[in-house]
């Protein structure tokens, strides 16, 4: 299994290089380093010397991808792409345009992001799986039908509606929690309750329906009939047999997002003023801070690939037949 | 000389092309029995037909809004006749039909069906014996009051006491007209659709739609049925205009990505070898970039390109249109990977089937096999993907426009409406109507699309299980 994981990690290298090339191309097709310098220095008092100085200071004075002047391996390494993008493989994310260390910033903002994303994920999974099992328990009744109608209706509502409506009702009309903001420590709870609840509610529709389909597919299998025939209660059948055997499709969708929880949620964080990685990304996008966007894309892709590998490993845990070679 | 010149926006061309493709597909489907069976299953489903009716109504509005022209300006004296002047503003057929809605702008917010503005202003009013004193003459006094709307209930004059009664009468007339239209349509549909649950559901849905919209339309000739927004534009008009943007994003995105997804997916699955490796590498790489980030980066790039090349676009409408199409292309770029992976898997399976092997043994070229034997047998997956993606894309547009990486701010869409109105909830009293209207229409559109997608999926492939 160790060999398998190592091989998968090696496969990840070309993918990550590709990801970097894409972000790099997207940015530098329209922006030259001169444009970046001009934007950072402001429109006024920009002299060619100032631009040159800015570029040398930040290391943007090199060619983009291929250095004709250098010799040997230097042709590849003495370039912006190598110095800025490929250095991220050794954990060197460089500095944002405002001079702050990106790695430090990410460490500081990971906490608030996780404080929202983790409860939303864990509680959301619990709520939707329970709800789906409930619907399956009452399958082919009016309760099941009403539940499915509710799910379709809930997944047709814009996530913006949940956020705006929730903020309006809970914070403005009922004055239960502050509208937005964040503090460290335990006091954060009052800021976190609303975004977490909204995050869970907005995911109920689609996920519940998805889990219900998975469970329904299992419930008509022969082993379920056998389990009933030997006198197990319907609840035991559902929890022990159906849920257990539905684990593979559930894990396929679930495990892959776990590492990405670190990235936070762009929308929730910007609406609720949470200083997490999601809002960091949005700010960087709006300020056209390439260094930060590049770092976030890199980390996001890395976490996604880690998620894919974790999914494979998780299969071996729930299904003894699966062997990773 | 023509009173207008037609304007063909790229999105119009693509949308009408899509309509043409649908019609051609329907004609072709008439000839093959197994496709007809699937469609009959849809035609017999109450849910599916109700959803289809609502979608058809939305598409009708969207298509009306996709016939663009520039009207000729009024001839000025002294200008030579030969040089006709056409306005720079691009109008659509919908604008012409809803001209009163488009042009009757108030000063600022007014509540739905109001006759006065939403906020008090300092107004001058002539003193004509209002409060006991009968001061004659043309004296004016300054008061703070809610000013009378310019257009909302204008036919009532200064006295707005009878507004409620007038609304009731107008609404009832509208409902009666709606009923008349429904009777005509019911008579037409009896001839067109076979009897059954499907037709009943279409008729019921039509009745509901007409009973809601006929009174609304009747009222909208004299009132702002959904109120007005910050700059006094009629919210009903804005919601109607948003429909086209939503439909475009929902359909063109998948249309743009289809060729790449189908070609690469089938090629990877059928050809295998290094082609498979390259395609897999491509979509794994694209997939591993967080979607929003990729979209954001691409949209920013596109914005810079558009801003630095103003000479490409003759009118503001063309620029906004280019941006809309670019957004579709970008969304397509990030979403083709899922379909490509499905098609690759399916082509892998089909490759080993006997009839494909037989074709290969008979010496049919590989390209012909892909076109003749693989492609038709994966089309149901493509169709399901197109329908399933629609609702998600409509919702995504609103979110992206909110974050500032969506459509051009001058394009009327659900996202820009919500974005403009969201701060108004902080006002006291609350300005709720813009948000409500945008969310309600978006909900109706997405709900219909979701229901229809379910029925299409069940009809064409009961076994396929799509991820959420």
PDB file of C-alpha atoms in Angstrom, chain A residues 14-15 18-19 22 26 30 152-153 155-161 164 168 172 209-210 217 249 266-267 271 281-282 285 296-297 300-301 304, chain B residues 281 284-285 287-290 292-294 296 300-301 305 395 398-399 402-403 418 425 427-428 430 439 442-443 446-447 450 454 465-466 468:
ATOM      1  CA  UNK A  14       3.080  16.406 -13.463  1.00  0.00           C
ATOM      2  CA  UNK A  15      -0.497  17.358 -12.602  1.00  0.00           C
ATOM      3  CA  UNK A  18       0.297  21.503 -15.251  1.00  0.00           C
ATOM      4  CA  UNK A  19      -1.883  23.352 -12.771  1.00  0.00           C
ATOM      5  CA  UNK A  22      -2.359  26.987 -16.447  1.00  0.00           C
ATOM      6  CA  UNK A  26      -3.875  32.741 -17.553  1.00  0.00           C
ATOM      7  CA  UNK A  30      -2.682  39.545 -20.482  1.00  0.00           C
ATOM      8  CA  UNK A 152     -36.006  19.249  -4.919  1.00  0.00           C
ATOM      9  CA  UNK A 153     -37.447  22.558  -3.757  1.00  0.00           C
ATOM     10  CA  UNK A 155     -31.936  22.420  -4.070  1.00  0.00           C
ATOM     11  CA  UNK A 156     -33.687  24.837  -6.433  1.00  0.00           C
ATOM     12  CA  UNK A 157     -33.193  27.743  -4.061  1.00  0.00           C
ATOM     13  CA  UNK A 158     -30.142  29.886  -4.657  1.00  0.00           C
ATOM     14  CA  UNK A 159     -27.478  29.635  -1.962  1.00  0.00           C
ATOM     15  CA  UNK A 160     -27.515  33.428  -1.923  1.00  0.00           C
ATOM     16  CA  UNK A 161     -31.107  33.250  -0.736  1.00  0.00           C
ATOM     17  CA  UNK A 164     -29.272  36.721   2.678  1.00  0.00           C
ATOM     18  CA  UNK A 168     -31.975  39.073   7.574  1.00  0.00           C
ATOM     19  CA  UNK A 172     -31.570  41.757  11.700  1.00  0.00           C
ATOM     20  CA  UNK A 209     -31.612  13.104  -2.566  1.00  0.00           C
ATOM     21  CA  UNK A 210     -28.253  11.683  -3.597  1.00  0.00           C
ATOM     22  CA  UNK A 217     -30.389   1.002  -4.856  1.00  0.00           C
ATOM     23  CA  UNK A 249     -20.480   5.346  -3.137  1.00  0.00           C
ATOM     24  CA  UNK A 266     -15.522  31.787  -0.631  1.00  0.00           C
ATOM     25  CA  UNK A 267     -19.144  32.793  -0.405  1.00  0.00           C
ATOM     26  CA  UNK A 271     -20.737  37.314   3.443  1.00  0.00           C
ATOM     27  CA  UNK A 281      -8.694  34.345  -1.952  1.00  0.00           C
ATOM     28  CA  UNK A 282     -11.528  36.683  -2.904  1.00  0.00           C
ATOM     29  CA  UNK A 285      -8.682  38.005  -6.817  1.00  0.00           C
ATOM     30  CA  UNK A 296      -4.100  29.145  -3.273  1.00  0.00           C
ATOM     31  CA  UNK A 297      -4.538  27.327  -6.585  1.00  0.00           C
ATOM     32  CA  UNK A 300      -6.183  23.662  -3.569  1.00  0.00           C
ATOM     33  CA  UNK A 301      -4.971  21.289  -6.272  1.00  0.00           C
ATOM     34  CA  UNK A 304      -7.693  17.688  -4.101  1.00  0.00           C
TER      35      UNK A 304
ATOM     36  CA  UNK B 281      -3.990  14.151 -17.725  1.00  0.00           C
ATOM     37  CA  UNK B 284      -7.418  15.580 -14.030  1.00  0.00           C
ATOM     38  CA  UNK B 285      -5.327  18.738 -14.119  1.00  0.00           C
ATOM     39  CA  UNK B 287     -10.391  19.192 -12.325  1.00  0.00           C
ATOM     40  CA  UNK B 288      -7.873  19.567  -9.548  1.00  0.00           C
ATOM     41  CA  UNK B 289      -7.874  23.357  -9.771  1.00  0.00           C
ATOM     42  CA  UNK B 290     -10.558  24.693  -7.415  1.00  0.00           C
ATOM     43  CA  UNK B 292     -14.103  29.131  -8.464  1.00  0.00           C
ATOM     44  CA  UNK B 293     -10.428  30.063  -8.599  1.00  0.00           C
ATOM     45  CA  UNK B 294     -10.059  28.915 -12.183  1.00  0.00           C
ATOM     46  CA  UNK B 296     -12.068  33.902 -11.295  1.00  0.00           C
ATOM     47  CA  UNK B 300     -10.195  38.569 -14.752  1.00  0.00           C
ATOM     48  CA  UNK B 301      -8.055  37.791 -17.773  1.00  0.00           C
ATOM     49  CA  UNK B 305      -8.649  41.712 -22.775  1.00  0.00           C
ATOM     50  CA  UNK B 395     -27.650  29.200  -9.848  1.00  0.00           C
ATOM     51  CA  UNK B 398     -26.117  34.483  -9.557  1.00  0.00           C
ATOM     52  CA  UNK B 399     -23.275  33.554  -7.225  1.00  0.00           C
ATOM     53  CA  UNK B 402     -22.437  38.467  -6.775  1.00  0.00           C
ATOM     54  CA  UNK B 403     -18.728  37.814  -6.231  1.00  0.00           C
ATOM     55  CA  UNK B 418     -29.577  40.452  -6.204  1.00  0.00           C
ATOM     56  CA  UNK B 425     -32.333  44.853   3.424  1.00  0.00           C
ATOM     57  CA  UNK B 427     -32.785  49.924   5.156  1.00  0.00           C
ATOM     58  CA  UNK B 428     -35.609  50.672   7.505  1.00  0.00           C
ATOM     59  CA  UNK B 430     -37.003  47.103   4.274  1.00  0.00           C
ATOM     60  CA  UNK B 439     -35.341  34.880  -6.079  1.00  0.00           C
ATOM     61  CA  UNK B 442     -34.974  32.096 -10.319  1.00  0.00           C
ATOM     62  CA  UNK B 443     -36.602  29.505  -8.070  1.00  0.00           C
ATOM     63  CA  UNK B 446     -34.482  26.204 -11.522  1.00  0.00           C
ATOM     64  CA  UNK B 447     -37.276  24.116 -10.023  1.00  0.00           C
ATOM     65  CA  UNK B 450     -34.661  20.227 -11.971  1.00  0.00           C
ATOM     66  CA  UNK B 454     -35.242  14.144 -13.412  1.00  0.00           C
ATOM     67  CA  UNK B 465     -26.867   7.359 -11.296  1.00  0.00           C
ATOM     68  CA  UNK B 466     -25.514  10.868 -11.547  1.00  0.00           C
ATOM     69  CA  UNK B 468     -25.210  15.379  -7.006  1.00  0.00           C
TER      70      UNK B 468
END
